[in-house]
XYZ file of C-alpha atoms in Angstrom:
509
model
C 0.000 0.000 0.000
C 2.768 2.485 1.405
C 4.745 1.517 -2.337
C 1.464 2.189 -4.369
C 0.939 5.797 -2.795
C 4.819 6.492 -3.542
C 4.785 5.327 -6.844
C 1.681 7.537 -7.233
C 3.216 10.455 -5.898
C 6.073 10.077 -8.018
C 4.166 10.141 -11.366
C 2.137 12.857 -10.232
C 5.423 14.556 -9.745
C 6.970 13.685 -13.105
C 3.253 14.790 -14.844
C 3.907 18.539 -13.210
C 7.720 18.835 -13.631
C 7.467 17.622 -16.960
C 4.923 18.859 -19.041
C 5.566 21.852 -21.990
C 7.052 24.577 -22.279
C 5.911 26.143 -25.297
C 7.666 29.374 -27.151
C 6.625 32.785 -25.987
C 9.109 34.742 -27.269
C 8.670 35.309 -30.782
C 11.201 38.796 -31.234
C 14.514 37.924 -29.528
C 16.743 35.031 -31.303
C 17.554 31.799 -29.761
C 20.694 30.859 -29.660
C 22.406 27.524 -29.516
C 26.231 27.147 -28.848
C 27.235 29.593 -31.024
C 24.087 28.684 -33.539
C 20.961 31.045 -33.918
C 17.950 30.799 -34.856
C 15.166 32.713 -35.996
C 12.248 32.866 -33.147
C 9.421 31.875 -35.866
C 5.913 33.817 -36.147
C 4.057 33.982 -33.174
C 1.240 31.110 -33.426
C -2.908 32.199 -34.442
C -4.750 32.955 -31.102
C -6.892 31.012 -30.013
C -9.679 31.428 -27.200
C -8.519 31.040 -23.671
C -9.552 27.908 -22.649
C -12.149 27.662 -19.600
C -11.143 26.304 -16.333
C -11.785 23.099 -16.501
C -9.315 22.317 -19.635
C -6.350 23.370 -17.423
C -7.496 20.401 -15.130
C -7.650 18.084 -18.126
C -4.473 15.308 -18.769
C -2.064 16.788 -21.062
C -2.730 15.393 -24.457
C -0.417 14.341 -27.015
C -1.791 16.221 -29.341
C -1.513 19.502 -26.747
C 2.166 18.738 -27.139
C 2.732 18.534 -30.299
C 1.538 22.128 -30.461
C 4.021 23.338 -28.090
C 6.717 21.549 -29.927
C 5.539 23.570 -33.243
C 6.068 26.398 -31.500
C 9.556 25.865 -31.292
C 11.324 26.689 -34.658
C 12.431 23.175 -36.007
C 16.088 23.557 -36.472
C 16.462 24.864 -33.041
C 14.692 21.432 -31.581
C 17.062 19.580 -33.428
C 19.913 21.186 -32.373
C 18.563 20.822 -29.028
C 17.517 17.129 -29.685
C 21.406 16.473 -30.646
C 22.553 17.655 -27.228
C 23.698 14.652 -24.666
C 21.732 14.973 -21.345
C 22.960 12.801 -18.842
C 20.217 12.549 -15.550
C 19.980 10.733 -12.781
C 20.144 6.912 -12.942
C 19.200 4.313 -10.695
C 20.349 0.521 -10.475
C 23.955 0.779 -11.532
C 26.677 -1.022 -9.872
C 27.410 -0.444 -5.898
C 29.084 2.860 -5.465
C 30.411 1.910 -1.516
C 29.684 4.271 1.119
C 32.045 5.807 3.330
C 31.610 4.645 7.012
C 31.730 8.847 7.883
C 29.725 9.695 4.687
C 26.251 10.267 4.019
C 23.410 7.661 4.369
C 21.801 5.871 1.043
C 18.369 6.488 2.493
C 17.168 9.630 2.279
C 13.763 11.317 1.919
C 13.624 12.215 -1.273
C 14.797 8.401 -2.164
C 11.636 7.490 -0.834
C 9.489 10.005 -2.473
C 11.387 9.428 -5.740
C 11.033 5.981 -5.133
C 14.963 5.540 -6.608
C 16.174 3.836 -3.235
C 16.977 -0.315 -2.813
C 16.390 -1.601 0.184
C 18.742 -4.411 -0.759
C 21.444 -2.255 -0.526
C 21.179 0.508 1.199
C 23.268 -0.140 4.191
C 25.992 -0.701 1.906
C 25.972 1.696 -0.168
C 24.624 3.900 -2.979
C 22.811 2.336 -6.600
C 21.178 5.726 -7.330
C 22.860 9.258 -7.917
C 19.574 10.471 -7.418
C 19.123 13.739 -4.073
C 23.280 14.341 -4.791
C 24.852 13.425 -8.331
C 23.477 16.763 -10.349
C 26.686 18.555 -10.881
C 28.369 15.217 -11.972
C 25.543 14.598 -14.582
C 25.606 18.202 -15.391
C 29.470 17.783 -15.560
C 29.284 14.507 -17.607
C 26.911 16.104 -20.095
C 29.142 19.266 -20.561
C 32.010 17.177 -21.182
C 30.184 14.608 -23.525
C 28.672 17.383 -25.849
C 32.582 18.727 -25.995
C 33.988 15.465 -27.437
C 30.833 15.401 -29.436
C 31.691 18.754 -31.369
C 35.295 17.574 -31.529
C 34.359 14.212 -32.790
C 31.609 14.792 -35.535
C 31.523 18.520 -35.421
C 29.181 21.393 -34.593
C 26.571 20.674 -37.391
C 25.953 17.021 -36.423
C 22.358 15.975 -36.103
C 21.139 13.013 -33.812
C 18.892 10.865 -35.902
C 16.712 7.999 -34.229
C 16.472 6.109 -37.437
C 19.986 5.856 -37.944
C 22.973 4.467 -35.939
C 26.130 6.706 -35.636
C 29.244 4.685 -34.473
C 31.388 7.368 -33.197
C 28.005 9.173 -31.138
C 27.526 5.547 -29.615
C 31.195 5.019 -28.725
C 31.102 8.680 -26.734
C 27.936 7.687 -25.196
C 29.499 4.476 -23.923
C 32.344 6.275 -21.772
C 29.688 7.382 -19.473
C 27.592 4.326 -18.413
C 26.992 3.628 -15.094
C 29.860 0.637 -14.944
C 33.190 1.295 -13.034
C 35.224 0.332 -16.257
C 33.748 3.377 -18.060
C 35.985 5.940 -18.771
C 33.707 8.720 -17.398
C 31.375 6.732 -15.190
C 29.372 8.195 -12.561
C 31.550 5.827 -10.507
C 35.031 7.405 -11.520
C 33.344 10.695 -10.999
C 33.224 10.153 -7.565
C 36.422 8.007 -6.919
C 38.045 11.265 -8.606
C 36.178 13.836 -6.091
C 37.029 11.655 -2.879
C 40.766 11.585 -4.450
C 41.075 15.291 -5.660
C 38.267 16.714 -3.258
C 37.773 14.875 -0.649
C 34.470 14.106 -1.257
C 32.801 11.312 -0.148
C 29.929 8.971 -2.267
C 27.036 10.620 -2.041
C 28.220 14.254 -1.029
C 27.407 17.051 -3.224
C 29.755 18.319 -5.661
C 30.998 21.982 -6.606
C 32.104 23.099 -9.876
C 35.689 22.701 -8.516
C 35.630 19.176 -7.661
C 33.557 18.461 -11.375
C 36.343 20.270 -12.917
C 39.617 18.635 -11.539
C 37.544 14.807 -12.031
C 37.113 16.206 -15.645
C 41.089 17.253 -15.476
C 42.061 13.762 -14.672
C 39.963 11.443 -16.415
C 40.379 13.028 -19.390
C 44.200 13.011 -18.941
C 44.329 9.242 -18.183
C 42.117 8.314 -21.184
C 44.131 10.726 -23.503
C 44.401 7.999 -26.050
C 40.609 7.681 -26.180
C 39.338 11.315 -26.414
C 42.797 13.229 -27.727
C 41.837 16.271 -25.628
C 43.918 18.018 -22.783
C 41.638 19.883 -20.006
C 42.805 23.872 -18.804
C 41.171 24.385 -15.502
C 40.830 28.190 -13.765
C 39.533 28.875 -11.179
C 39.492 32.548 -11.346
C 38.228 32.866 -14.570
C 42.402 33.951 -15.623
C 43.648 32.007 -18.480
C 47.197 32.044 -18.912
C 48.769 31.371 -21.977
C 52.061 30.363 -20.921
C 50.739 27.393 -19.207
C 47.899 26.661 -21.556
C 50.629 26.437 -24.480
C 52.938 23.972 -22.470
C 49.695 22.004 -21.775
C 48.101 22.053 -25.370
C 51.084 22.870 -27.509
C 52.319 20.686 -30.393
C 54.573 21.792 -32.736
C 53.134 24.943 -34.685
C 50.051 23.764 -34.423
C 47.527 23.743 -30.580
C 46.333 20.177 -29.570
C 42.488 20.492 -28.935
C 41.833 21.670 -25.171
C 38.793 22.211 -23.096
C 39.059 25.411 -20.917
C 37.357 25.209 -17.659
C 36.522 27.953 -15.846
C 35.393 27.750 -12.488
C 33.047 30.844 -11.405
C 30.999 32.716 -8.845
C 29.839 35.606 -10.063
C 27.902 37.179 -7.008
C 26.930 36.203 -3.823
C 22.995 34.943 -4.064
C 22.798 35.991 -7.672
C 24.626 36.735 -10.945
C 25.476 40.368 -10.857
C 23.809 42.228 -13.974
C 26.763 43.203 -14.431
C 27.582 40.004 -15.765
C 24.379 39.320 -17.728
C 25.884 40.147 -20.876
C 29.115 38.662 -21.364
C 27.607 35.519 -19.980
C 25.001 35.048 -23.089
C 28.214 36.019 -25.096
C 29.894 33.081 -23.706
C 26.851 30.876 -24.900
C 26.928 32.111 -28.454
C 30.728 31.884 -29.215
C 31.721 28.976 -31.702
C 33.749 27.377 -29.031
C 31.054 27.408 -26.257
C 30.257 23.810 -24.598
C 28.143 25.033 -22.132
C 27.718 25.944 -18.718
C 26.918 23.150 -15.761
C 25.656 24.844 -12.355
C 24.052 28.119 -11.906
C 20.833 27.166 -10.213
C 20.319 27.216 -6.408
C 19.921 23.938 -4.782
C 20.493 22.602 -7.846
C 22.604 22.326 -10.929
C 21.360 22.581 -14.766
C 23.322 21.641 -18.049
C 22.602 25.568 -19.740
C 23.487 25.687 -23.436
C 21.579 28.578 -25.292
C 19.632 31.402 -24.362
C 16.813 33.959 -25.754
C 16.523 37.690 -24.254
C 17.913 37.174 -20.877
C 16.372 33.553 -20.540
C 18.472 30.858 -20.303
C 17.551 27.014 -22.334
C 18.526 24.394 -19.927
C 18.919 20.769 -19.707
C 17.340 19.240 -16.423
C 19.599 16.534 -14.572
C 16.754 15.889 -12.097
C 14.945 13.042 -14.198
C 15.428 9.540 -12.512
C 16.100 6.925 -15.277
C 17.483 3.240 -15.262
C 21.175 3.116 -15.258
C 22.518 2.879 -18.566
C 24.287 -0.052 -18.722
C 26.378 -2.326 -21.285
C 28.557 -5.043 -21.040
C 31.784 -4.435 -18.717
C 34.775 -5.219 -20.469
C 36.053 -6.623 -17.024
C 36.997 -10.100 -16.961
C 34.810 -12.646 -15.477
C 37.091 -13.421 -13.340
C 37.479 -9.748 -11.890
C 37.399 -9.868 -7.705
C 35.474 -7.392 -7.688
C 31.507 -8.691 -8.811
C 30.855 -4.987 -9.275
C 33.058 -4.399 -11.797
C 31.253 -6.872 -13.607
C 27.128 -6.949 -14.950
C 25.236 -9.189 -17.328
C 23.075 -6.468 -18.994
C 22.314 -5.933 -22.836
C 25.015 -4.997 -25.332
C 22.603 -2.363 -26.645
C 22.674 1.312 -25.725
C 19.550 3.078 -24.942
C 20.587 5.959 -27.064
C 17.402 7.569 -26.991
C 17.651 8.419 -22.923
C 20.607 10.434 -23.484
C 18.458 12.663 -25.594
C 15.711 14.639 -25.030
C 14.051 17.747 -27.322
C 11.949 19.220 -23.870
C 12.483 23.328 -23.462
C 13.209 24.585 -19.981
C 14.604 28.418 -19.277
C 15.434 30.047 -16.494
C 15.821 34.009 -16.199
C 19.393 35.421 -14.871
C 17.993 37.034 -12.181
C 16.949 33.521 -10.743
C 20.985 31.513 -11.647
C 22.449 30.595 -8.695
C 26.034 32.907 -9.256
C 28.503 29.714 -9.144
C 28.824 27.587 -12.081
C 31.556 25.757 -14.395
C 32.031 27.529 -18.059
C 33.132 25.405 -20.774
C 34.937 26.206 -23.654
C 36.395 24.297 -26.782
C 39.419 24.845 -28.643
C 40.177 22.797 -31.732
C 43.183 24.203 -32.615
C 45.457 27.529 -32.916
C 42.917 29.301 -35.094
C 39.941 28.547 -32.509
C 42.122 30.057 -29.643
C 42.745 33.814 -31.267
C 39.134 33.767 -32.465
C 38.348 32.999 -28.757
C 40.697 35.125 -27.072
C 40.302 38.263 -29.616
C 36.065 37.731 -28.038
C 37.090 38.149 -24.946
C 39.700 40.742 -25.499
C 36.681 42.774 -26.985
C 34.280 42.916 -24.399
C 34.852 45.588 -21.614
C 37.374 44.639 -19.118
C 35.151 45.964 -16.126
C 31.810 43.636 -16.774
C 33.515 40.513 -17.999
C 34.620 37.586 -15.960
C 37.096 35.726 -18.332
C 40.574 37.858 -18.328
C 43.656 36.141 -20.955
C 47.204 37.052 -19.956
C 50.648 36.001 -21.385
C 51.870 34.632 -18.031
C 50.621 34.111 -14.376
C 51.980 37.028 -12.271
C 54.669 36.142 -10.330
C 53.056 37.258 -7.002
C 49.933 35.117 -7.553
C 52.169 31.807 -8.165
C 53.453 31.668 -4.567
C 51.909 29.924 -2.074
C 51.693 31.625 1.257
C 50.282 30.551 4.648
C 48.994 27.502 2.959
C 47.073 29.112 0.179
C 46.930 26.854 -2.716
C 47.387 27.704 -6.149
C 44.478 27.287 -8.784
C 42.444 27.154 -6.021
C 38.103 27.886 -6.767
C 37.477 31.585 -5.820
C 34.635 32.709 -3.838
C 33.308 35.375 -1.672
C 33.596 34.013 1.672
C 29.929 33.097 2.099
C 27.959 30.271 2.983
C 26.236 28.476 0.632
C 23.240 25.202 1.242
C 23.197 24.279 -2.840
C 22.709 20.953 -3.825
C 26.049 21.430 -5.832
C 27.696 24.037 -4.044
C 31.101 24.775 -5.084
C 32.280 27.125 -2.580
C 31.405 24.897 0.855
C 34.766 24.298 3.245
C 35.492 20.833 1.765
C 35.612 21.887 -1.727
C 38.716 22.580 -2.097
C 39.902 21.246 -5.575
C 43.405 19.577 -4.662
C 44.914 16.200 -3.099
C 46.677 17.794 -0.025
C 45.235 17.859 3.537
C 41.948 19.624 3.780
C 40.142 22.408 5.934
C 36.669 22.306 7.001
C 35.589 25.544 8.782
C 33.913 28.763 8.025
C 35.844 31.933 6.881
C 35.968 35.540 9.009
C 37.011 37.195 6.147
C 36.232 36.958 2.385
C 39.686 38.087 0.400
C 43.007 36.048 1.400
C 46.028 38.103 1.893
C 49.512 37.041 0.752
C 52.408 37.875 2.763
C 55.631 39.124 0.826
C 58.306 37.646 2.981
C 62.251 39.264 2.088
C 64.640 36.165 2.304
C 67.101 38.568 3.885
C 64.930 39.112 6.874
C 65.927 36.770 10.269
C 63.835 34.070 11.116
C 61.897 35.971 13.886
C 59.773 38.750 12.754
C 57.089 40.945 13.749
C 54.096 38.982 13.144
C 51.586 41.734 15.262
C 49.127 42.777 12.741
C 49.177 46.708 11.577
C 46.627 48.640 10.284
C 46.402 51.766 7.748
C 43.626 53.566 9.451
C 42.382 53.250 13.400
C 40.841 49.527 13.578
C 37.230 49.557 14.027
C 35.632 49.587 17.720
C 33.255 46.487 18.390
C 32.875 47.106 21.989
C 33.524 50.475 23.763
C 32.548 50.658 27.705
C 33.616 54.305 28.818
C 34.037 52.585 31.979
C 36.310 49.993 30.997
C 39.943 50.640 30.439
C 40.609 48.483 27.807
C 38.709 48.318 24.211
C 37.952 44.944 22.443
C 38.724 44.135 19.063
C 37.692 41.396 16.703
C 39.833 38.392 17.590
C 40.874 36.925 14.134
C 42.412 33.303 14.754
C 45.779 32.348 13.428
C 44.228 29.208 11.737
C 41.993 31.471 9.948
C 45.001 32.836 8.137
C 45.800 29.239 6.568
C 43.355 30.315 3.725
C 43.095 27.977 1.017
C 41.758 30.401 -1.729
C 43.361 32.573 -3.922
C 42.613 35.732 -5.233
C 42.685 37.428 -8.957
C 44.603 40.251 -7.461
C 46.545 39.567 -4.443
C 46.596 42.229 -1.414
C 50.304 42.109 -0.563
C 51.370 43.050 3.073
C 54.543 43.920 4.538
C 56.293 44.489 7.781
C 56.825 48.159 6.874
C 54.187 49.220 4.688
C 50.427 48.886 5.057
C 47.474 46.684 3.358
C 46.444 48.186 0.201
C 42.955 47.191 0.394
């Protein structure tokens, strides 16, 4: 009884969260990575419909009216993108013995949980895997474009070899290049996360670093993570560089661009980001959640929605038999449900409503795709853009001081509860030891230290202006100050522009 009223519950859930969304824009173009299209004439109008029709079951026939709205190129464009969800079913992903439970709420309402399993560990990515999925589909469209090019159309009624091979590095097996499962064994190793914790853009983006470095010989692209938004072309040369000629590269560029939402400031040079050639995407941006966002219309983001609970896709491992490890190992059909990795539903979601952290993708092919790409950024104004290309890093900002790492995600010193947060304490993007606690301040400060100077220094703290009162009793001799904690100067994060502080001159702040 109690698994008939969930399983109720959950269609009634899919019905609402699923249904239509027809065009209503018909004078602003929609844009595609780097493709647009013309918004089509507005459709004949028709009477409103009385109350009870908006009560009535969604008919097929109601949808294929929203779908006309739609210009038909742009559905097929959008019908071509990968969209990797949630999946339920795959292969044991162990829990940690300190990390989070299986069973959850939402499990239960999604109805995505086994009971079989769930003291040992997770079959579902479903309540915490968005930003991987998200991730996964940003990186599967970019091998996509580099494999069969930007003009490639998905067609059900005919097989495509290499579009099959691509979606096969990201079933739900652990011998999958870019499994859900190597996802996570990568954030536990690079982020310390732990199956079934939330990811941030960070620990998506260093995964994506080192998968795609150890199956190099599969996908022939080298990944160029910032997390400033600072590319630096000294490094991204020595990474990419062959000869003459640049090997193709996927620039990652992890982002917060405001504290509960995208500045307007932003708002344009973000859209631009969608429509250049080399655009892949954008995975994040929505609080308590995380979208795949590749196109946009007036300041309305399209969207591809991770939160869809499907069947793990599955084919045959290519583990041995004899593997010692059962998990590595599941009988399952050598066919590939191609047509769940696609999907030609509309979703947008205004600016003002994007959460302000989120992972930017971009694609270069070769040398001629990087000065296109750099001469667009180069031509937007310096003061509202958030993607900055210099010759080399500055020396200053390649040091590591008090335990600041370098490359390190950048964020504003606030709190954050999202579903794939990128900024929390134990997101921290690296293999060394890591912090969990919450931050005083919002800007680390790098300490230029002479190597002439003895060992013992003055480490008292001096200020360029009287320090501000917190407490001031007239009839107390003594005034009390902010205590700031010497473990709170062990900050992990690492500014664009450095505030440098000396022993003789004061902060410039």
């Amino acid at each position: 009884m109690a698994s008939h009223s969930l399983n109720t519950l959950h269609t009634v859930f899919e019905y609402i969260w699923d249904r239509e969304l027809p065009n209503d824009d018909f004078t602003n173009t929609l844009t595609v990575l780097g493709r647009t299209y013309a918004p089509g004439p507005p459709p004949h109008q028709e009477k409103a419909p009385d109350l009870r029709t908006l009560f009535h079951k969604f008919k097929p026939d109601q949808a294929a009216d929203t779908e006309a709205s739609w210009p038909r190129e742009f559905l097929r464009d959008v019908h071509s993108r990968i969209w990797l969800t949630y999946r339920s079913g795959f292969p044991l992903i162990k829990r940690a013995e300190d990390g989070p439970s299986p069973l959850s709420f939402g499990s239960l309402i999604r109805g995505t949980v086994d009971l079989a399993t769930v003291t040992k560990g997770f079959t579902t990515d479903a309540g915490w895997g968005c930003m991987i999925r998200t991730s996964q589909s940003l990186l599967a469209n970019s091998l996509l474009q580099l494999r069969l090019g930007r003009g490639w159309r998905y067609d059900q009624t005919r097989e495509c070899a290499k579009h099959a091979e691509i979606v096969s590095w990201f079933v739900d097996i652990p011998t999958a290049p870019f499994s859900i499962h190597n996802f996570v064994e990568q954030g536990a190793n690079c982020a310390g996360k732990k199956p079934g914790e939330w990811f941030g853009p960070s620990a998506a983006a260093r995964s994506i670093q080192v998968l795609c470095e150890a199956n190099y010989d599969k996908t022939g692209l080298k990944v160029y993570f910032t997390a400033s938004g600072d590319i630096y072309e000294d490094e991204l040369f020595e990474l990419a560089q062959q000869g003459a000629e640049l090997r193709p590269v996927l620039i990652l560029a992890g982002i917060r661009l405001g504290v509960k939402n995208v500045n307007p400031l932003y708002w344009d040079f973000l859209k631009k980001t969608l429509g250049w050639p080399q655009s892949v995407g954008i995975a994040g941006g929505r609080p308590s959640s995380s979208h795949y966002f590749f196109g946009f219309q007036g300041d309305y983001l399209f969207y591809l929605d991770p939160h869809v609970p499907q069947k793990a896709l599955l084919i045959a491992s290519e583990a041995p038999h004899e593997s010692p490890d059962p998990n590595h190992y599941v009988e399952v059909e050598s066919g590939l449900d191609l047509d769940s990795v696609h999907t030609n539903k509309i979703r947008k979601l205004h600016l003002d409503q994007m959460d302000p952290s989120m992972l930017v993708g971009l694609l270069v092919e070769n040398r001629a795709s990087y000065d296109a790409l750099k001469h667009s950024i180069n031509s937007h104004d310096q003061g509202s853009r958030f993607l900055n290309v210099y010759d080399s890093r500055p020396v200053l900002a390649a040091k590591s001081s008090g335990g600041l790492e370098e490359s390190e995600f950048v964020d504003l010193g606030v709190l954050s509860m999202n579903e794939y947060d990128a900024i929390d304490d134990c997101d921290v993007g690296t293999c060394s030891a890591l912090l969990r606690k919450e931050r005083a301040f919002s800007h680390p400060v790098l300490v230029a230290m002479d190597p002439e100077e003895p060992e013992e220094i003055d480490a008292s703290i001096h200020f360029d202006k009287d320090a501000s009162i917190l407490e001031k009793d007239p009839d107390r001799a003594n005034e009390t100050f902010e205590e700031i904690h010497v473990s709170e100067t062990e900050s992990r994060f690492e500014p664009d522009e450095p505030v440098v502080v000396s022993h003789d001159s004061a902060a410039v702040m």
